[in-house]
GROMACS .gro file of C-alpha atoms in nm:
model
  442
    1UNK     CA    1   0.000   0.000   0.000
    2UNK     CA    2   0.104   0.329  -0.076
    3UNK     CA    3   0.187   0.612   0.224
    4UNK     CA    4  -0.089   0.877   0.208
    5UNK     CA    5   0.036   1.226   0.209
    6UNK     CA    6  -0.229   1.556   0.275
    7UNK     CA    7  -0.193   1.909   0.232
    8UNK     CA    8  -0.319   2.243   0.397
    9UNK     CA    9  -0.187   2.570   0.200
   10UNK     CA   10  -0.227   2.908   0.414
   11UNK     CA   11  -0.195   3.266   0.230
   12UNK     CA   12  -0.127   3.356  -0.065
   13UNK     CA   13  -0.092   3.201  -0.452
   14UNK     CA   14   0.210   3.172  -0.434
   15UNK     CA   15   0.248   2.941  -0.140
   16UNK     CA   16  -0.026   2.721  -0.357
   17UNK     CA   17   0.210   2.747  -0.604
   18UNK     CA   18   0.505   2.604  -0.381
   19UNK     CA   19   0.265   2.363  -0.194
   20UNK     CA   20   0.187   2.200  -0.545
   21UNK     CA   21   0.565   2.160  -0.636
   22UNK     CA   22   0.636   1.990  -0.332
   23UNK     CA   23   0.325   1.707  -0.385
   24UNK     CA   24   0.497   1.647  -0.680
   25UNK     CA   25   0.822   1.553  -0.511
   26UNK     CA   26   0.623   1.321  -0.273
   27UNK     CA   27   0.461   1.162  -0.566
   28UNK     CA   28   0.779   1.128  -0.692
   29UNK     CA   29   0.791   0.899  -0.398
   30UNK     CA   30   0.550   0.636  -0.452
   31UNK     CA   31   0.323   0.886  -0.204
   32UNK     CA   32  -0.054   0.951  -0.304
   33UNK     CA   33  -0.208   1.250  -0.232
   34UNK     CA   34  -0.506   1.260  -0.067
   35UNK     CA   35  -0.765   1.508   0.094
   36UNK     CA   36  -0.671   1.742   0.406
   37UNK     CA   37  -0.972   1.550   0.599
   38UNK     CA   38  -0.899   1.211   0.486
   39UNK     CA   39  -0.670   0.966   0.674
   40UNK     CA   40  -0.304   1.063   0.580
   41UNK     CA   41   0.044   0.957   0.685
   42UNK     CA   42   0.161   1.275   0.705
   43UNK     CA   43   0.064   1.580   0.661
   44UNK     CA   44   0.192   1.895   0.563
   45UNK     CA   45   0.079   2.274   0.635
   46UNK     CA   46   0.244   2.520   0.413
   47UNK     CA   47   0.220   2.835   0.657
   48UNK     CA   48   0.198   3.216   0.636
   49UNK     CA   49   0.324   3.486   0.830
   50UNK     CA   50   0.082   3.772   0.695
   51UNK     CA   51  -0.259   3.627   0.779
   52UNK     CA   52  -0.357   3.733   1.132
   53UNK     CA   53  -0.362   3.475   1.453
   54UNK     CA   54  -0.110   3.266   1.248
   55UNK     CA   55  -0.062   3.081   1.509
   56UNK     CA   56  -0.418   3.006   1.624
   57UNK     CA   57  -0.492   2.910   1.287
   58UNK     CA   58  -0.171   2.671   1.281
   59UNK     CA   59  -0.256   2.523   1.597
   60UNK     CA   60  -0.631   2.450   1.502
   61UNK     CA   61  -0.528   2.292   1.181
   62UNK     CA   62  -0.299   2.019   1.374
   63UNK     CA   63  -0.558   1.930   1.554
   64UNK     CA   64  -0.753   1.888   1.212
   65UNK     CA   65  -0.493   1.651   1.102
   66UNK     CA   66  -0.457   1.454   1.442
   67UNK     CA   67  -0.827   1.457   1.420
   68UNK     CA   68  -0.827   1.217   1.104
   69UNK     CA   69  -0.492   1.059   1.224
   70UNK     CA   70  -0.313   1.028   1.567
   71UNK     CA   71  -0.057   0.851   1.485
   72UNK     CA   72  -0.006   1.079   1.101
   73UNK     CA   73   0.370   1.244   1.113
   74UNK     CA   74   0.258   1.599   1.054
   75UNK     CA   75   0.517   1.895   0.909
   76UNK     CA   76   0.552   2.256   0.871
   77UNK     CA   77   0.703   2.467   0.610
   78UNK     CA   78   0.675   2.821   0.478
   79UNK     CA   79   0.711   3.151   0.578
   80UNK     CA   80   0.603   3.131   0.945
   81UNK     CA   81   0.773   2.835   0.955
   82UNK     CA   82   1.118   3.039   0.868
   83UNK     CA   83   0.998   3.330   1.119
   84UNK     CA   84   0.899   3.105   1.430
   85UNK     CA   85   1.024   2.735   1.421
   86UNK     CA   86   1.113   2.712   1.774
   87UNK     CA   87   0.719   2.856   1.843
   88UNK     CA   88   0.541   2.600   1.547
   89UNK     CA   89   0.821   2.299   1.664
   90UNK     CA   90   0.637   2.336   2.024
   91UNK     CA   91   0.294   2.283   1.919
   92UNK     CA   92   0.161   1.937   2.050
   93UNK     CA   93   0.157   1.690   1.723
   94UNK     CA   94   0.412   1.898   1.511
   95UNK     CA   95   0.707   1.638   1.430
   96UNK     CA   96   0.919   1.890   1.160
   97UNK     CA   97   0.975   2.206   1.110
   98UNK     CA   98   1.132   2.333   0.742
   99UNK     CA   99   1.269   2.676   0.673
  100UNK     CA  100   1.310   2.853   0.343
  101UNK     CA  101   1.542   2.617   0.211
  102UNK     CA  102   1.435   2.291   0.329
  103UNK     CA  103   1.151   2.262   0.189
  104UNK     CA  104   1.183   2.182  -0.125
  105UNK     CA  105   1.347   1.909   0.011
  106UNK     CA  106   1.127   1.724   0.264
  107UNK     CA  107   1.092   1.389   0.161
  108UNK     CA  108   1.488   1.387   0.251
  109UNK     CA  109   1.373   1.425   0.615
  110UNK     CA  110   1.105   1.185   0.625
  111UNK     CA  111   1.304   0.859   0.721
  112UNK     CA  112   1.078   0.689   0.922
  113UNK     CA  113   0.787   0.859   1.007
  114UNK     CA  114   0.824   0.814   1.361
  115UNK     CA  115   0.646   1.074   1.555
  116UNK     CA  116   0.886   1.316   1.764
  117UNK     CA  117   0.809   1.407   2.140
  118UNK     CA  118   0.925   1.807   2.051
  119UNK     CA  119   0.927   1.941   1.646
  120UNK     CA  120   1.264   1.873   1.454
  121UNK     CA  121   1.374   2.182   1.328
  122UNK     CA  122   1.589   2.244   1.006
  123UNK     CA  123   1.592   2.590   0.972
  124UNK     CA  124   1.840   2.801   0.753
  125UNK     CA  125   1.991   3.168   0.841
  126UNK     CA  126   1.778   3.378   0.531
  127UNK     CA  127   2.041   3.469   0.384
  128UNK     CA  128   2.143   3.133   0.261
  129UNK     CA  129   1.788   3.111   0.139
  130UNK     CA  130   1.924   3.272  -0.246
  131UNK     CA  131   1.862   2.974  -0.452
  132UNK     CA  132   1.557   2.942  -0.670
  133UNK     CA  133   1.282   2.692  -0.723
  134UNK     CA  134   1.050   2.712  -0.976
  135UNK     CA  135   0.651   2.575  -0.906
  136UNK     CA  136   0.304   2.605  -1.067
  137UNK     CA  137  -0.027   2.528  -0.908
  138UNK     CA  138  -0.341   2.415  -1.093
  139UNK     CA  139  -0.617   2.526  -0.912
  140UNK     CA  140  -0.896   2.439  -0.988
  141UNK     CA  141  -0.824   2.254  -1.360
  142UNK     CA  142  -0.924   2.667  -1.537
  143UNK     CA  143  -0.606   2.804  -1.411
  144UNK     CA  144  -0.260   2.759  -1.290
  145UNK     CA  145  -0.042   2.987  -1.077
  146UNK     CA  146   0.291   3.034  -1.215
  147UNK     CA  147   0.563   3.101  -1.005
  148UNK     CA  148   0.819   3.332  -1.162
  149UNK     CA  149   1.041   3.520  -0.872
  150UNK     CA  150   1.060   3.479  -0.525
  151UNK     CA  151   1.188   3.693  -0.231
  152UNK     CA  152   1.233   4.086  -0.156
  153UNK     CA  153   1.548   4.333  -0.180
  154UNK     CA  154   1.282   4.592  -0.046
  155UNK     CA  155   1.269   4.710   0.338
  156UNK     CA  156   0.893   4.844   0.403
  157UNK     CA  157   0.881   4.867   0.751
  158UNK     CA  158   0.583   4.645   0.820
  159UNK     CA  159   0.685   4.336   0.624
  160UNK     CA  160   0.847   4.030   0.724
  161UNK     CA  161   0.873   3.843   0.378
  162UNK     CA  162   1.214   3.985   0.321
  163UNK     CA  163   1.259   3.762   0.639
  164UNK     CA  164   1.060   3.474   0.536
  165UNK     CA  165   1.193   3.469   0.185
  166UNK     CA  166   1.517   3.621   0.161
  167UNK     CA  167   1.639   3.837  -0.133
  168UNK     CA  168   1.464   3.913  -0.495
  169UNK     CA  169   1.612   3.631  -0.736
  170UNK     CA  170   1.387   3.509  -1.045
  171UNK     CA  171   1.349   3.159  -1.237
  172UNK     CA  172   1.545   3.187  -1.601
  173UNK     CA  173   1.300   3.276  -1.894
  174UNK     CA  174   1.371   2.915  -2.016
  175UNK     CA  175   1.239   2.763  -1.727
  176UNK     CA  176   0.925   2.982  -1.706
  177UNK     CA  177   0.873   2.906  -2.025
  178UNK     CA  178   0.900   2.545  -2.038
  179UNK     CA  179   0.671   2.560  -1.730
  180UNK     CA  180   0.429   2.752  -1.943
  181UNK     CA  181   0.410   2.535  -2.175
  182UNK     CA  182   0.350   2.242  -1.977
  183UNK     CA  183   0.054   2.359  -1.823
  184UNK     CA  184  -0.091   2.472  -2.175
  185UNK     CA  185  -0.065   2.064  -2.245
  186UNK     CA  186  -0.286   2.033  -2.000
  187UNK     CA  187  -0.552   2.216  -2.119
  188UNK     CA  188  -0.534   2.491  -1.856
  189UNK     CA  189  -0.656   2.807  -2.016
  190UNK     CA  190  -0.530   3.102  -1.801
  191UNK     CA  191  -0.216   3.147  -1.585
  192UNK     CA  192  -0.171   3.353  -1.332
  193UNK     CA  193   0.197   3.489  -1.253
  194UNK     CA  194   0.320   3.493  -0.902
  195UNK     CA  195   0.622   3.592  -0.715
  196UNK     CA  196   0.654   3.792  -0.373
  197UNK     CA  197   0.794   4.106  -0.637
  198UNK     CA  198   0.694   3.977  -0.984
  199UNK     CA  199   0.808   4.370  -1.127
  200UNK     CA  200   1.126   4.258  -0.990
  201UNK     CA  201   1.183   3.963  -1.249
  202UNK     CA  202   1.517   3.942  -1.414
  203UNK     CA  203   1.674   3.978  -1.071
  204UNK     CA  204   1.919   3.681  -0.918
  205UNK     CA  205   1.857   3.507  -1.277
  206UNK     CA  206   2.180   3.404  -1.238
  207UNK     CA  207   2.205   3.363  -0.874
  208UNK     CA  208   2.356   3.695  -0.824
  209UNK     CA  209   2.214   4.027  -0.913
  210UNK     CA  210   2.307   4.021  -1.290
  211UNK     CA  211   2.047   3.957  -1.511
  212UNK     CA  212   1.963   3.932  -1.827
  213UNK     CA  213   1.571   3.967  -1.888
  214UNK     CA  214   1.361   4.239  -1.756
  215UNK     CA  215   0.960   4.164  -1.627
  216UNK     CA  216   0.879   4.311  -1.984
  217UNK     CA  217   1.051   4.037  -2.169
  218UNK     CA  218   0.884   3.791  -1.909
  219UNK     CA  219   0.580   3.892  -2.056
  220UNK     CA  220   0.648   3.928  -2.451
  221UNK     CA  221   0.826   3.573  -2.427
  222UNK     CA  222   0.514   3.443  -2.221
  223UNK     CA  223   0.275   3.603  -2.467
  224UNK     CA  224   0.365   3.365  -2.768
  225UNK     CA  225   0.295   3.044  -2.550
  226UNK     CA  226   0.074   2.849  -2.780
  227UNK     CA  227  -0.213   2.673  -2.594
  228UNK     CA  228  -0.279   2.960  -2.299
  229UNK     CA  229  -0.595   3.147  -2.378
  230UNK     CA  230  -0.527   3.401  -2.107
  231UNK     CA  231  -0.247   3.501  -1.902
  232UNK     CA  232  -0.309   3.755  -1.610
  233UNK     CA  233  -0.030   3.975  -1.400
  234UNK     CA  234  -0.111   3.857  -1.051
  235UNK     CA  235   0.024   4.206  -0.828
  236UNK     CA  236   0.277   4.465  -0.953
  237UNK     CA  237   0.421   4.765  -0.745
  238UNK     CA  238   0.354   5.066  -0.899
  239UNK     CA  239   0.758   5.183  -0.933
  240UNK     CA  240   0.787   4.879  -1.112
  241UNK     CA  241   0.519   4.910  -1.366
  242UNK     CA  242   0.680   5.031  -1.666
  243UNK     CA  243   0.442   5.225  -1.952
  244UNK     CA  244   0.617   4.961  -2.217
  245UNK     CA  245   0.435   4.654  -1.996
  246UNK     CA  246   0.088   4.833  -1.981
  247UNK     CA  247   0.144   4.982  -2.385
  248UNK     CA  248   0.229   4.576  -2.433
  249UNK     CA  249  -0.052   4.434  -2.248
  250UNK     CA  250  -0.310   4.710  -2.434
  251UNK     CA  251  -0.190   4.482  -2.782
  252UNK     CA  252  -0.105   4.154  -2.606
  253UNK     CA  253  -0.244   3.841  -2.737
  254UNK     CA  254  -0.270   3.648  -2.435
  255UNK     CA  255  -0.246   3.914  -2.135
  256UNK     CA  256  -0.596   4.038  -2.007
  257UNK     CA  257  -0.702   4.386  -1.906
  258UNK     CA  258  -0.613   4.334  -1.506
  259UNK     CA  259  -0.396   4.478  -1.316
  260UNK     CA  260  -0.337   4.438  -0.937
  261UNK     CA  261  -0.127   4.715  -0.768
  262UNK     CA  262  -0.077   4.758  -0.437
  263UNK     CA  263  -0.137   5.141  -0.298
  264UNK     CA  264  -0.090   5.053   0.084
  265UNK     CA  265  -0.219   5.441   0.224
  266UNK     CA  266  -0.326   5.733   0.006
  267UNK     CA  267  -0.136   5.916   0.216
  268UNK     CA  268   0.211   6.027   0.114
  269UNK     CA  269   0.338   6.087   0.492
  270UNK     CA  270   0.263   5.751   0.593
  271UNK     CA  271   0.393   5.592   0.245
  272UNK     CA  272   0.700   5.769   0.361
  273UNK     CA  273   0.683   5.603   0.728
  274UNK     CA  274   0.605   5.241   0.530
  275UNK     CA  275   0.938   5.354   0.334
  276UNK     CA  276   0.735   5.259   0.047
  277UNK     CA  277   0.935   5.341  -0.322
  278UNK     CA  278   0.642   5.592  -0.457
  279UNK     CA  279   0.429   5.835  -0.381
  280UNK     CA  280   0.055   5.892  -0.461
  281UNK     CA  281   0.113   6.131  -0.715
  282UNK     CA  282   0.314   5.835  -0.884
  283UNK     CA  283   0.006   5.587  -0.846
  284UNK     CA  284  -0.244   5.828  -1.034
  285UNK     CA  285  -0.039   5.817  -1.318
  286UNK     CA  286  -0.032   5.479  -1.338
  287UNK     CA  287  -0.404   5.432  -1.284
  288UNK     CA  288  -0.455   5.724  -1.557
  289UNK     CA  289  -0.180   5.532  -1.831
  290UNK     CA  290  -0.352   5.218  -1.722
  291UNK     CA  291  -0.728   5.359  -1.835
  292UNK     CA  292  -0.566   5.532  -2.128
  293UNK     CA  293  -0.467   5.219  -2.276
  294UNK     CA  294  -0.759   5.026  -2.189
  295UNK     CA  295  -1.051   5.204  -2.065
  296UNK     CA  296  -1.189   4.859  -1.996
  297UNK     CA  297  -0.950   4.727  -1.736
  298UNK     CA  298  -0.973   4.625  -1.405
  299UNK     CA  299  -0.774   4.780  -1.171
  300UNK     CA  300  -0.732   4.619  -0.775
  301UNK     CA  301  -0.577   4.777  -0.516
  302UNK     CA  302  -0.403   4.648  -0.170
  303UNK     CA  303  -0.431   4.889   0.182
  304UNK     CA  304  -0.359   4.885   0.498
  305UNK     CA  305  -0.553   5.105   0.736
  306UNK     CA  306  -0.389   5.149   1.116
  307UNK     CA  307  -0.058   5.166   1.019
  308UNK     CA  308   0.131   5.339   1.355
  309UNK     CA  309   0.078   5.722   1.331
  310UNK     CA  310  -0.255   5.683   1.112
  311UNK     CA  311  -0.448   6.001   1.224
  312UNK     CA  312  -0.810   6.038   1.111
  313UNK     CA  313  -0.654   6.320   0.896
  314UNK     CA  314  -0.440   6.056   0.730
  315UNK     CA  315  -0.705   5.776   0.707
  316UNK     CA  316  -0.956   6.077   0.538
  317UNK     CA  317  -0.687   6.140   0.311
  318UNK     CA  318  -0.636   5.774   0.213
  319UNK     CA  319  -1.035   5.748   0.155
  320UNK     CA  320  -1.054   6.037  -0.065
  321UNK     CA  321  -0.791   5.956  -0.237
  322UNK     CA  322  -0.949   5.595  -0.351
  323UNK     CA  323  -1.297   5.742  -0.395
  324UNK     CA  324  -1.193   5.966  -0.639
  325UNK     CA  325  -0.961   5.738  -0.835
  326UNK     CA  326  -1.063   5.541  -1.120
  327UNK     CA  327  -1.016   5.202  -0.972
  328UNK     CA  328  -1.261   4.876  -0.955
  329UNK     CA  329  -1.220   4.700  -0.607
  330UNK     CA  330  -0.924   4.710  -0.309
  331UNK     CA  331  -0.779   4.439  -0.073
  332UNK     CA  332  -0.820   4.589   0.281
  333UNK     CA  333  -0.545   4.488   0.514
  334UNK     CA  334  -0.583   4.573   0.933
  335UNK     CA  335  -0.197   4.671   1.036
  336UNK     CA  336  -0.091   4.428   1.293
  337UNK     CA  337   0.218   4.421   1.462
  338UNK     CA  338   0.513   4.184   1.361
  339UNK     CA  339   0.813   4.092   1.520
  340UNK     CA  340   1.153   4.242   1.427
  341UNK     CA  341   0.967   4.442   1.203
  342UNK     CA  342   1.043   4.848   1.214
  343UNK     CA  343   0.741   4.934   1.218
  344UNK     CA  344   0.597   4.723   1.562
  345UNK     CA  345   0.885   4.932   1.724
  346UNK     CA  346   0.720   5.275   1.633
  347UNK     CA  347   0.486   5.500   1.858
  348UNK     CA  348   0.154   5.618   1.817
  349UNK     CA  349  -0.013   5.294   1.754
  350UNK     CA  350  -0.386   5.250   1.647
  351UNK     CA  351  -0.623   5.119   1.880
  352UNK     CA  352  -0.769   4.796   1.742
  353UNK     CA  353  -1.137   4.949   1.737
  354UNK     CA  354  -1.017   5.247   1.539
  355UNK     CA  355  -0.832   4.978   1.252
  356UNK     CA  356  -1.133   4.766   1.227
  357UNK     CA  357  -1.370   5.073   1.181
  358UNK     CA  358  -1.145   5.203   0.924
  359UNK     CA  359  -1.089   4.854   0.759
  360UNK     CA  360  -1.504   4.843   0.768
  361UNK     CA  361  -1.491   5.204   0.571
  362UNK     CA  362  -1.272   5.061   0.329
  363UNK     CA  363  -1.468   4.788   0.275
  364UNK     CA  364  -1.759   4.913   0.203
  365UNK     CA  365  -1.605   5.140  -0.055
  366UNK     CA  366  -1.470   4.873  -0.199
  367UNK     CA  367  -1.794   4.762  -0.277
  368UNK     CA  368  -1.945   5.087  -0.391
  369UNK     CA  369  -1.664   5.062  -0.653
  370UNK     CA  370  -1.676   4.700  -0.768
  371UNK     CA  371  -2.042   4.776  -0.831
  372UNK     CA  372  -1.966   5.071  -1.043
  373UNK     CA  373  -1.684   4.904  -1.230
  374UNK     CA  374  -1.949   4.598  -1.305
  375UNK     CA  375  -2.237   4.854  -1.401
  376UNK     CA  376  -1.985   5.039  -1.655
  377UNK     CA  377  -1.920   4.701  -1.817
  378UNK     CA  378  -2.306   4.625  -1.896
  379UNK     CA  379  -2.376   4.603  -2.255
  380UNK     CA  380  -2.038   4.516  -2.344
  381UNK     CA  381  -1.968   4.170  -2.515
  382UNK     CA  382  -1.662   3.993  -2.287
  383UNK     CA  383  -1.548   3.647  -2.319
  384UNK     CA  384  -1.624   3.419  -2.001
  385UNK     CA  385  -1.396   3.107  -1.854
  386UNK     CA  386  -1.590   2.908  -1.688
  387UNK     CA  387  -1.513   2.777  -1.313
  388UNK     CA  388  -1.524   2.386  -1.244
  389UNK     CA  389  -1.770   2.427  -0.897
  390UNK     CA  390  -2.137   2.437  -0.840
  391UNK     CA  391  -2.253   2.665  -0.579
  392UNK     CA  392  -2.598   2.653  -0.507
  393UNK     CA  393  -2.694   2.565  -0.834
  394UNK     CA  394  -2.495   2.797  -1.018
  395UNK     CA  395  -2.203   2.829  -1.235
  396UNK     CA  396  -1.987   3.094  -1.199
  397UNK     CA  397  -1.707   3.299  -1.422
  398UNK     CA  398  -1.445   3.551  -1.492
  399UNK     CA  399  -1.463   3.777  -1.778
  400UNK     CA  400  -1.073   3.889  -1.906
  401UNK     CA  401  -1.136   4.240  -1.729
  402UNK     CA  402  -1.206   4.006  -1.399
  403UNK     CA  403  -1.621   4.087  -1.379
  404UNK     CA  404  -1.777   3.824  -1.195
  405UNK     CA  405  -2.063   3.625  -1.405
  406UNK     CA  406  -2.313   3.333  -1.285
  407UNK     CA  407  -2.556   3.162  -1.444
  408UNK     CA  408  -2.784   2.813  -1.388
  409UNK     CA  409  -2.522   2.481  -1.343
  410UNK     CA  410  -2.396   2.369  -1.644
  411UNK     CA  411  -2.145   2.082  -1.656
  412UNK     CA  412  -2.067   2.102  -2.000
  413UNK     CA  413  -1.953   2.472  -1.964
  414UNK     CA  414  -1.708   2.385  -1.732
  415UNK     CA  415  -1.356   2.523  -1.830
  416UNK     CA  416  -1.477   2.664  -2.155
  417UNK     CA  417  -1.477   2.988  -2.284
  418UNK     CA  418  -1.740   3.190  -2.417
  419UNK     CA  419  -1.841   3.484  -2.559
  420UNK     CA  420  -2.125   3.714  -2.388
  421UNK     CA  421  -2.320   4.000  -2.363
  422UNK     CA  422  -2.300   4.125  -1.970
  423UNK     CA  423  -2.686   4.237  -1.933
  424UNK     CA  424  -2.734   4.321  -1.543
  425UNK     CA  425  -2.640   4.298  -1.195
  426UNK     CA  426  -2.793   4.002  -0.987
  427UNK     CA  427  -2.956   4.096  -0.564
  428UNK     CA  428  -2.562   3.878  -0.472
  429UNK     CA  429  -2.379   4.120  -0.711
  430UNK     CA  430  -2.293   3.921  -0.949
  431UNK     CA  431  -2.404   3.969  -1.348
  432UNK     CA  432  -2.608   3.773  -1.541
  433UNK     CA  433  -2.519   3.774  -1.939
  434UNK     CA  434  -2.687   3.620  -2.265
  435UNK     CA  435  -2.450   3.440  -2.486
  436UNK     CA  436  -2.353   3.560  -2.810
  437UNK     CA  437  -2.433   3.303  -3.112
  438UNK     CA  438  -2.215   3.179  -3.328
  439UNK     CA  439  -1.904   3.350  -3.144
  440UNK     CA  440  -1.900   3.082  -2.931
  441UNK     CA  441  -1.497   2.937  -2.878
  442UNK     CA  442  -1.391   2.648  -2.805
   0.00000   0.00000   0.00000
């Protein structure tokens, strides 16, 4: 009988990315892969150090897992992993602990599966962690996520990645490349690039800073991938989106109208205090060349409200600033302290009612915008790709410029794409379309 190995993926795509790399190096082991809730032999919990109560939510999923399995040999990796191994190694039922580097490599740690009394710990200094491994995810059999850089050279004062990570170094274009095309065999038709810095590409190509390709020839090389229908930029910072990647994704073949681009405050005193590399003046012109180019795109946006020092003044500022800007939804982020960051040393801290009300504020302009976006879009003809799930009854969709469709289950539209006209806005928010004859693609 085979060993049984399961899988729990906190954060973000990229750690889906990494998760699905390293199933394939258990596979590679005679392991099968089974559910998170099924019976496993071990079981392994790619962690995050940005969600909040990391540790709560570790702790509760090692239960899960002992739940299904006492006697399962359960591991950790990832970022919190790399932060706190001591702290995860402690937890009752946690047998290994990977850092950065490790875990690529885990199956060379499994020996025997015996459980431990206390966590073994392999844990690198981050700075050894400058090495690159290349992964993909597929999701959800519509789309992969395509990992293309990892790490961060930059210092914002509230983020531990640089710690988690280590420095900005990139996959070679050949690599990506031959990645890309393997998931086009597979009949995937959209992937989604990830990296911790993805404007950064090009950097540590070589395993030093020299490099040869830029993020724009990431993209032209990626754009004449045969076999991938879409391919979507998953976050950029603003500094590092260039006016030759937008002009190139306005004419792209492949590359849809979406851009993600973190803000973080509308405030340029507190971008200062985040040591953030723009200002907001910066940001509207990338918004404005963004909607010059294609006044059809969808434009996301990542902030953080409670950042230490974040008057009223400053938060007003920040909400002005987004209500007036031509943008279609945000990503609101509560500050919250993190260790041997600069940032959880500074004064004049928010109290937690004041960041949640804010964060609520946000929110709900978040939706006032994300309805406006999808009302601006009715009457236009968009092509759909189909998601694989039924909820409720209902299929569900993405258009290229990322507006939300549904419409009655359909099996057989499952990971198809389809022209259609968007036609109105449904009581959940969502729109309802009519398809277009005869424009109908495979």
């Amino acid at each position: 009988m085979n060993k049984k190995v399961a899988f729990y993926t906190l954060g973000c795509k990229l750690n889906f990315s990494e998760t699905s790399t390293i199933a394939r190096s258990f596979e590679k082991e005679d392991f099968e892969r089974v559910d998170f809730s099924e019976k496993a032999d071990v079981y392994v919990i790619n962690t995050c150090s940005v969600t909040e109560n990391a540790d709560k939510r570790f702790k509760a999923i090692v239960k899960q897992a002992q739940k299904s399995n006492p006697e399962a040999f359960v591991a950790a990796v990832g970022c919190y992993a790399q932060l706190k191994p001591e702290e995860l190694a402690a937890v009752d039922g946690v047998d290994l602990v990977l850092g950065a580097t490790e875990k690529f490599k885990i199956t060379d740690y499994l020996n025997d599966l015996t459980k431990n009394d206390k966590g073994e710990v392999h844990s690198c200094e981050i700075e050894e962690a400058d090495f690159y491994v290349g992964s993909y995810a597929i999701g959800d059999r519509t789309r992969a996520f395509l990992k293309v850089q990892d790490g961060c050279d930059y210092k914002c004062t509230y983020c531990t990645i640089p710690l988690a990570r280590g420095i900005s170094r990139s996959d070679t274009l050949e690599n990506v490349l031959h990645n890309a095309k393997e998931i086009a065999s597979k009949d995937i038709k959209e992937i989604v690039l990830t990296g911790v810095n993805i404007g950064d590409y090009g950097k540590g190509e070589f395993g030093n800073k020299r490099h040869e390709h830029t993020f724009l020839d990431l993209v032209k090389a990626l754009d004449t991938v045969e076999g991938i229908h879409r391919l979507r930029i998953s976050s950029i910072e603003p500094n590092l989106l260039k006016n030759e990647t937008i002009d190139f994704v306005s004419q792209s073949n492949s590359f849809v109208p979406h851009f993600h681009v973190p803000l973080q405050s509308g405030s340029d005193e507190i971008l200062k205090k985040m040591r953030r590399r723009y200002l907001t003046n910066l940001y509207v012109d990338r918004v404005k060349r963004i909607k010059k180019a294609m006044p059809h795109a969808c434009i996301g946006v990542d902030v953080i409200v409670g950042f230490p020092g974040e008057t009223d003044e400053h938060f007003l500022e920040t909400y002005h600033f987004l209500n007036e800007l031509d943008i279609s939804y945000l990503h609101v982020f509560t500050y919250s302290e993190r260790d041997n960051t600069v940032a959880a040393e500074m004064g004049d801290v928010v109290p937690k009612n004041v960041r949640n009300k804010r964060s609520k504020m946000l929110r709900g302009l978040s939706a006032k915008k994300r309805r406006a976006f999808y009302e601006s879009q009715l009457g236009s003809l968009r092509t759909v790709l189909f998601e694989g799930e039924n909820k409720l009854g209902y299929i569900h969709g993405f258009t290229e410029n990322y507006v939300k469709v549904k419409a009655p289950w359909n099996p057989e539209l499952v990971n198809t794409l389809h022209q259609v006209e968007l036609i109105s806005i449904d009581e959940d928010g969502l729109v309802r379309f009519e398809f277009v004859p005869e424009n109908v693609m495979a």
